Every structure is written in C-alpha cells, then in structure tokens.
C-alpha cells in the first residue's frame, strides 16, 4: 500500500522547515543537509550544491495535483542551498519548460513514483530509497550508531525493505515485521534478517524502531525509551506511545526530498 500525501499535511511544510531542521539537529545531531549527505555516505564538504538549478514539475495524472506539494519540494531544495522553482505548466509542458530553463535536476511525482532526474547524467533517484536511507541515518544519529544493535523494521514495503537492507549493511541485527507474510519471506531470501510473528511482541522487545508501515502503533506495546525513526504515514502514534517513546523522528516530506535532491546532485557535483 502506498500512502498519498494530503493537501492538509503538505500545507504546513513550507512554514515549518526551520523548525524541522532544528528538531532534526537536536534529535539526530545532524542538520537536514548533514543528514542527507550522511544518507548517501558523503559529507557536506564533498559536494558542491552552489548554483544547482532544480525544476519541480507538477503532475496532474491519476489523483492529480496536491496543493503546495511542488512548492514544498522546491522550498526543501532551497533550504539545502539549491536554486529551485516550480514550473508554470504541469506534465509534459512543465518538463519542457524546466529543460528549456536548463535546470540541472528535474523533480516530479505521480501516484506511483517520485523521482529526481539529473539531466546531464541521465540518472535518477527514487524517493523510496531516499526516504529509507534518510531515516536509517536519522536512527543511526539518534542511537549513536547502529553496529551490533537490535533494530525492528515495521513494514516490508518499498521503504521498509530498503531500510532493512541498509540497516543490515550498517551492522545492525535486523528484525522485520509485516502483516503480509509473503513480503517478509521474500526478504528472508534476499538478506540476513529475522522475521517477527507479531508486531506487539516485536515492539515490546525493541528500543530502536524504523517504522515504514501505514498501520497505527498501539502505545501499550511500545517499550519505554524507544527511539522511533518513522517515515510512515499517517502519523501512527497514540498518546501513550508518544509518552513512552524517548524520541520520534517523523516528517511528511522533508527527509526523503532532501536525500533525493542531494543524491541527484551527487551524480554530477562531487568535489
Ligand atoms: O504533482 C503533484 O502535486 C502530485 N502528482 C504529487 C503526487 C505525490 N505522490 C505521492 O505522494 C505518492 N505516494 C508517490 C510516492 C512514491 C514514493 N515513495
């Protein structure tokens, strides 16, 4: 299942970017730029974002345009030091407009894919990978490293399965839960992870959780002091869960877009 952002969620992003950056810095020890770089295994001084031009193209297909989505994406790119604008036209005309303006990166999303294309290199970044990598880095920062630590991944969809792989590569001992057993079996064939039988007991035995599931989290199962890195939408926590958690890292768009934009820039702008 893929969760679609709503007008209401996106509406608040632009005005709260500085707050999001402060929140991320205090929770993870990294600003959004540092976090995005860490997610692709570079440091900010290894990349030149100066003067990078980003065109964000609104897309009307499927369920159509989400109000302020493109403008939020552009604003996130600006916060990273890039020059970004939303094209006046949508769809193919918008893409042509961005290309005519000689942008370095085009960002666009329909209901299935959300990508950033590095025009000069013809390579593209996926929001699913970027979101997984960003939230794994955030968890690493918040937990003070992941090597040898037990981490629970909730949800083995696109983001969850990539996150499981990245966590295992960082030396974490990964347990995955998904209600769909076919998904977890697929993961087992591909990587060294444990599969949990039920979410409740898995939650009650973990204090590091990467939540990439759209399901609600019952606070009664949450272990006191848990750090949640939680891209999952809608916001899954109840009051009790929030009280017991030591930290909840969550945002609707910023981390994923920041990693996607920096990764796209890295294809042509590494120093
Ligand atoms: O241009 C627009 O305003 C819309 N076409 C944006 C659609 C945004 N797409 C989504 O929210 C989908 N869930 C895609 C996310 C896929 C990657 N994780």
CSV table of C-alpha atoms and ligand atoms in Angstrom, one decimal:
chain,number,residue,atom,x,y,z
A,1,UNK,CA,0.0,0.0,0.0
A,2,UNK,CA,1.3,3.4,-0.8
A,3,UNK,CA,0.2,6.4,1.2
A,4,UNK,CA,-0.6,9.6,-0.6
A,5,UNK,CA,0.1,12.9,1.0
A,6,UNK,CA,-2.9,15.1,1.5
A,7,UNK,CA,-3.3,18.9,0.9
A,8,UNK,CA,-3.7,19.3,4.7
A,9,UNK,CA,-0.4,17.6,5.6
A,10,UNK,CA,1.6,19.4,2.8
A,11,UNK,CA,0.1,22.8,3.7
A,12,UNK,CA,2.2,23.0,6.9
A,13,UNK,CA,5.5,22.1,5.4
A,14,UNK,CA,6.8,25.4,4.0
A,15,UNK,CA,6.3,27.4,7.1
A,16,UNK,CA,7.9,24.8,9.4
A,17,UNK,CA,11.1,23.9,7.6
A,18,UNK,CA,13.4,25.8,10.0
A,19,UNK,CA,11.6,24.1,12.9
A,20,UNK,CA,12.1,20.7,11.2
A,21,UNK,CA,15.8,21.4,10.8
A,22,UNK,CA,16.2,22.4,14.4
A,23,UNK,CA,14.2,19.3,15.5
A,24,UNK,CA,16.3,17.0,13.4
A,25,UNK,CA,19.5,18.6,14.6
A,26,UNK,CA,18.6,18.1,18.2
A,27,UNK,CA,17.3,14.6,17.7
A,28,UNK,CA,20.0,13.2,15.4
A,29,UNK,CA,22.9,15.6,15.8
A,30,UNK,CA,22.7,16.4,12.1
A,31,UNK,CA,21.1,19.2,10.2
A,32,UNK,CA,19.0,18.2,7.2
A,33,UNK,CA,21.9,18.8,4.9
A,34,UNK,CA,24.3,16.8,7.0
A,35,UNK,CA,21.7,14.0,7.3
A,36,UNK,CA,21.0,13.9,3.5
A,37,UNK,CA,24.8,13.7,2.9
A,38,UNK,CA,25.2,11.0,5.6
A,39,UNK,CA,22.4,9.0,3.9
A,40,UNK,CA,24.5,8.8,0.7
A,41,UNK,CA,27.8,8.3,2.6
A,42,UNK,CA,29.3,11.7,1.9
A,43,UNK,CA,30.0,14.8,4.0
A,44,UNK,CA,28.7,18.3,3.0
A,45,UNK,CA,32.2,19.4,2.0
A,46,UNK,CA,32.4,16.6,-0.6
A,47,UNK,CA,29.6,18.1,-2.7
A,48,UNK,CA,29.1,21.5,-4.4
A,49,UNK,CA,25.4,22.4,-4.2
A,50,UNK,CA,26.1,26.0,-5.2
A,51,UNK,CA,24.1,27.2,-8.2
A,52,UNK,CA,22.5,23.8,-8.7
A,53,UNK,CA,19.2,24.5,-10.5
A,54,UNK,CA,16.1,22.4,-9.7
A,55,UNK,CA,12.9,22.5,-11.6
A,56,UNK,CA,9.9,20.9,-9.9
A,57,UNK,CA,7.1,19.8,-12.3
A,58,UNK,CA,3.6,19.4,-11.0
A,59,UNK,CA,1.9,16.3,-12.4
A,60,UNK,CA,-1.9,16.0,-13.0
A,61,UNK,CA,-2.2,12.3,-13.8
A,62,UNK,CA,-4.0,9.9,-11.5
A,63,UNK,CA,-5.3,11.6,-8.4
A,64,UNK,CA,-3.8,14.8,-9.6
A,65,UNK,CA,-2.1,17.8,-8.1
A,66,UNK,CA,-1.6,18.0,-4.3
A,67,UNK,CA,-1.8,21.7,-3.3
A,68,UNK,CA,1.6,23.1,-2.3
A,69,UNK,CA,3.4,19.8,-3.0
A,70,UNK,CA,5.7,21.1,-5.7
A,71,UNK,CA,6.2,24.4,-3.8
A,72,UNK,CA,7.2,22.4,-0.7
A,73,UNK,CA,9.6,20.3,-2.7
A,74,UNK,CA,11.2,23.4,-4.2
A,75,UNK,CA,11.5,25.1,-0.8
A,76,UNK,CA,13.2,22.0,0.7
A,77,UNK,CA,15.8,22.1,-2.2
A,78,UNK,CA,16.3,25.9,-1.5
A,79,UNK,CA,17.0,25.1,2.2
A,80,UNK,CA,19.8,22.9,1.0
A,81,UNK,CA,21.3,25.8,-0.9
A,82,UNK,CA,20.0,24.9,-4.3
A,83,UNK,CA,18.1,27.3,-6.7
A,84,UNK,CA,14.7,25.8,-7.2
A,85,UNK,CA,11.4,26.8,-8.9
A,86,UNK,CA,8.1,25.2,-9.8
A,87,UNK,CA,7.2,25.2,-13.5
A,88,UNK,CA,4.3,27.2,-14.5
A,89,UNK,CA,3.0,24.3,-16.7
A,90,UNK,CA,2.3,20.8,-15.4
A,91,UNK,CA,3.2,17.5,-17.1
A,92,UNK,CA,5.0,17.3,-20.4
A,93,UNK,CA,4.7,21.1,-21.0
A,94,UNK,CA,6.2,21.6,-17.5
A,95,UNK,CA,9.1,19.2,-18.2
A,96,UNK,CA,9.8,21.0,-21.5
A,97,UNK,CA,9.7,24.3,-19.5
A,98,UNK,CA,12.2,23.0,-17.0
A,99,UNK,CA,14.5,21.7,-19.7
A,100,UNK,CA,14.3,25.0,-21.6
A,101,UNK,CA,15.4,26.7,-18.4
A,102,UNK,CA,18.5,24.4,-18.4
A,103,UNK,CA,17.9,23.0,-15.0
A,104,UNK,CA,20.4,20.5,-13.5
A,105,UNK,CA,17.7,18.5,-11.8
A,106,UNK,CA,14.0,17.8,-12.5
A,107,UNK,CA,11.8,16.5,-9.7
A,108,UNK,CA,8.3,15.1,-10.3
A,109,UNK,CA,5.9,12.7,-8.8
A,110,UNK,CA,2.7,10.9,-9.8
A,111,UNK,CA,0.8,8.4,-7.6
A,112,UNK,CA,3.4,5.6,-8.1
A,113,UNK,CA,6.8,7.2,-8.4
A,114,UNK,CA,8.5,10.3,-7.0
A,115,UNK,CA,11.9,10.9,-8.7
A,116,UNK,CA,14.7,13.4,-9.2
A,117,UNK,CA,16.4,13.3,-12.5
A,118,UNK,CA,20.0,14.5,-13.0
A,119,UNK,CA,19.7,15.8,-16.5
A,120,UNK,CA,23.3,16.0,-17.5
A,121,UNK,CA,23.9,12.4,-16.3
A,122,UNK,CA,20.6,10.9,-17.2
A,123,UNK,CA,20.4,9.2,-13.8
A,124,UNK,CA,17.5,9.3,-11.4
A,125,UNK,CA,16.9,9.0,-7.7
A,126,UNK,CA,13.9,7.3,-6.1
A,127,UNK,CA,12.0,8.8,-3.2
A,128,UNK,CA,11.6,5.3,-1.7
A,129,UNK,CA,15.4,4.7,-1.5
A,130,UNK,CA,16.0,8.3,-0.3
A,131,UNK,CA,13.4,8.0,2.4
A,132,UNK,CA,14.8,4.7,3.6
A,133,UNK,CA,18.4,6.0,3.6
A,134,UNK,CA,17.4,9.2,5.3
A,135,UNK,CA,15.5,7.6,8.1
A,136,UNK,CA,18.2,5.0,8.6
A,137,UNK,CA,20.8,7.8,9.0
A,138,UNK,CA,18.4,9.6,11.4
A,139,UNK,CA,18.1,6.5,13.5
A,140,UNK,CA,21.9,6.0,13.5
A,141,UNK,CA,22.4,9.6,14.6
A,142,UNK,CA,19.7,9.4,17.3
A,143,UNK,CA,21.0,6.0,18.6
A,144,UNK,CA,24.7,6.9,18.5
A,145,UNK,CA,25.5,4.2,15.9
A,146,UNK,CA,23.8,1.0,14.8
A,147,UNK,CA,26.5,-1.6,14.7
A,148,UNK,CA,25.6,-4.6,16.7
A,149,UNK,CA,22.3,-3.1,17.8
A,150,UNK,CA,18.9,-4.8,17.5
A,151,UNK,CA,16.6,-2.8,15.2
A,152,UNK,CA,13.0,-3.6,14.4
A,153,UNK,CA,11.6,-2.6,11.0
A,154,UNK,CA,7.9,-2.4,10.8
A,155,UNK,CA,6.6,-2.8,7.3
A,156,UNK,CA,8.4,-4.6,4.5
A,157,UNK,CA,7.1,-2.5,1.6
A,158,UNK,CA,9.4,-0.4,-0.7
A,159,UNK,CA,10.8,1.8,2.1
A,160,UNK,CA,10.9,-0.9,4.8
A,161,UNK,CA,12.7,-3.5,2.7
A,162,UNK,CA,15.3,-1.0,1.5
A,163,UNK,CA,15.7,0.2,5.1
A,164,UNK,CA,16.2,-3.4,6.3
A,165,UNK,CA,19.0,-3.8,3.8
A,166,UNK,CA,20.7,-0.6,4.7
A,167,UNK,CA,20.4,-1.3,8.4
A,168,UNK,CA,22.0,-4.8,8.0
A,169,UNK,CA,24.8,-3.2,5.9
A,170,UNK,CA,25.5,-0.9,8.9
A,171,UNK,CA,25.9,-4.0,11.1
A,172,UNK,CA,22.5,-3.8,12.9
A,173,UNK,CA,20.7,-7.0,13.9
A,174,UNK,CA,17.5,-6.5,12.0
A,175,UNK,CA,14.1,-8.0,12.8
A,176,UNK,CA,11.3,-7.3,10.3
A,177,UNK,CA,7.5,-7.4,10.8
A,178,UNK,CA,4.9,-7.2,8.1
A,179,UNK,CA,1.3,-8.3,8.2
A,180,UNK,CA,1.9,-9.7,4.7
A,181,UNK,CA,4.0,-12.9,5.2
A,182,UNK,CA,4.8,-13.1,1.5
A,183,UNK,CA,6.7,-9.9,1.8
A,184,UNK,CA,8.8,-11.0,4.8
A,185,UNK,CA,9.5,-14.4,3.1
A,186,UNK,CA,10.8,-12.5,0.1
A,187,UNK,CA,13.1,-10.5,2.3
A,188,UNK,CA,14.4,-13.7,4.0
A,189,UNK,CA,15.5,-15.0,0.7
A,190,UNK,CA,17.5,-11.8,0.0
A,191,UNK,CA,19.1,-10.8,3.2
A,192,UNK,CA,20.1,-11.8,6.7
A,193,UNK,CA,17.2,-10.7,8.8
A,194,UNK,CA,14.9,-12.2,11.4
A,195,UNK,CA,11.1,-12.2,10.9
A,196,UNK,CA,8.8,-11.3,13.8
A,197,UNK,CA,5.5,-13.2,14.1
A,198,UNK,CA,3.6,-10.3,15.6
A,199,UNK,CA,4.1,-6.6,15.9
A,200,UNK,CA,3.2,-6.4,19.6
A,201,UNK,CA,5.9,-8.7,21.0
A,202,UNK,CA,8.4,-7.4,18.5
A,203,UNK,CA,7.8,-3.8,19.7
A,204,UNK,CA,7.9,-4.9,23.4
A,205,UNK,CA,11.4,-6.3,22.9
A,206,UNK,CA,13.0,-3.4,20.8
A,207,UNK,CA,14.0,0.1,21.7
A,208,UNK,CA,15.2,1.0,18.1
A,209,UNK,CA,12.4,1.0,15.6
A,210,UNK,CA,12.3,2.0,11.9
A,211,UNK,CA,8.6,2.3,11.2
A,212,UNK,CA,7.8,2.2,7.5
A,213,UNK,CA,4.2,0.9,7.9
A,214,UNK,CA,0.9,2.7,7.4
A,215,UNK,CA,-0.6,0.9,10.5
A,216,UNK,CA,-1.3,2.6,13.8
A,217,UNK,CA,1.1,1.7,16.7
A,218,UNK,CA,-0.6,0.7,19.9
A,219,UNK,CA,1.1,2.5,22.8
A,220,UNK,CA,0.6,-0.4,25.1
A,221,UNK,CA,3.1,-2.4,23.1
A,222,UNK,CA,5.7,0.3,23.0
A,223,UNK,CA,8.8,-0.2,25.2
A,224,UNK,CA,9.7,2.6,27.5
A,225,UNK,CA,12.6,4.7,26.0
A,226,UNK,CA,12.1,3.6,22.4
A,227,UNK,CA,13.6,5.6,19.6
A,228,UNK,CA,11.3,5.7,16.5
A,229,UNK,CA,12.5,6.7,13.1
A,230,UNK,CA,9.2,6.8,11.4
A,231,UNK,CA,8.6,7.8,7.8
A,232,UNK,CA,5.2,6.0,7.9
A,233,UNK,CA,2.1,8.0,7.1
A,234,UNK,CA,-0.4,8.6,8.5
A,235,UNK,CA,1.2,9.6,11.8
A,236,UNK,CA,0.9,6.3,13.7
A,237,UNK,CA,1.3,7.1,17.4
A,238,UNK,CA,-1.3,7.4,20.2
A,239,UNK,CA,-0.7,9.4,23.3
A,240,UNK,CA,0.6,6.5,25.4
A,241,UNK,CA,3.1,5.6,22.6
A,242,UNK,CA,4.4,9.1,22.4
A,243,UNK,CA,4.7,9.3,26.2
A,244,UNK,CA,6.7,6.0,26.4
A,245,UNK,CA,8.9,6.8,23.4
A,246,UNK,CA,12.2,8.6,24.0
A,247,UNK,CA,12.2,10.1,20.5
A,248,UNK,CA,10.0,10.1,17.5
A,249,UNK,CA,11.6,11.3,14.2
A,250,UNK,CA,8.9,11.9,11.7
A,251,UNK,CA,8.2,14.3,8.9
A,252,UNK,CA,5.9,14.0,5.9
A,253,UNK,CA,8.3,15.0,3.1
A,254,UNK,CA,11.5,16.8,4.1
A,255,UNK,CA,14.0,14.0,4.8
A,256,UNK,CA,13.1,12.0,1.7
A,257,UNK,CA,13.2,15.0,-0.6
A,258,UNK,CA,16.5,16.3,0.9
A,259,UNK,CA,18.2,12.9,0.4
A,260,UNK,CA,16.7,12.6,-3.1
A,261,UNK,CA,17.9,16.1,-4.1
A,262,UNK,CA,21.4,15.6,-2.7
A,263,UNK,CA,21.8,12.2,-4.2
A,264,UNK,CA,20.7,13.6,-7.6
A,265,UNK,CA,23.3,16.4,-7.2
A,266,UNK,CA,26.0,14.0,-6.2
A,267,UNK,CA,25.8,12.3,-9.6
A,268,UNK,CA,27.5,15.4,-11.1
A,269,UNK,CA,28.7,17.6,-8.3
A,270,UNK,CA,31.0,15.6,-6.1
A,271,UNK,CA,34.2,17.5,-5.4
B,1,LIG,O1,2.4,16.9,-8.7
B,1,LIG,C1,1.6,16.6,-7.7
B,1,LIG,O2,1.2,17.5,-7.0
B,1,LIG,C2,1.2,15.2,-7.5
B,1,LIG,N1,1.2,14.5,-8.7
B,1,LIG,C3,2.1,14.6,-6.4
B,1,LIG,C4,1.9,13.2,-6.1
B,1,LIG,C5,2.8,12.8,-5.0
B,1,LIG,N2,2.9,11.3,-4.9
B,1,LIG,C6,2.8,10.6,-3.8
B,1,LIG,O3,2.5,11.1,-2.7
B,1,LIG,C7,2.9,9.1,-4.0
B,1,LIG,N3,2.6,8.5,-2.7
B,1,LIG,C8,4.2,8.7,-4.5
B,1,LIG,C9,5.2,8.4,-3.5
B,1,LIG,C10,6.1,7.4,-4.0
B,1,LIG,C11,7.5,7.2,-3.4
B,1,LIG,N4,7.6,6.8,-2.1
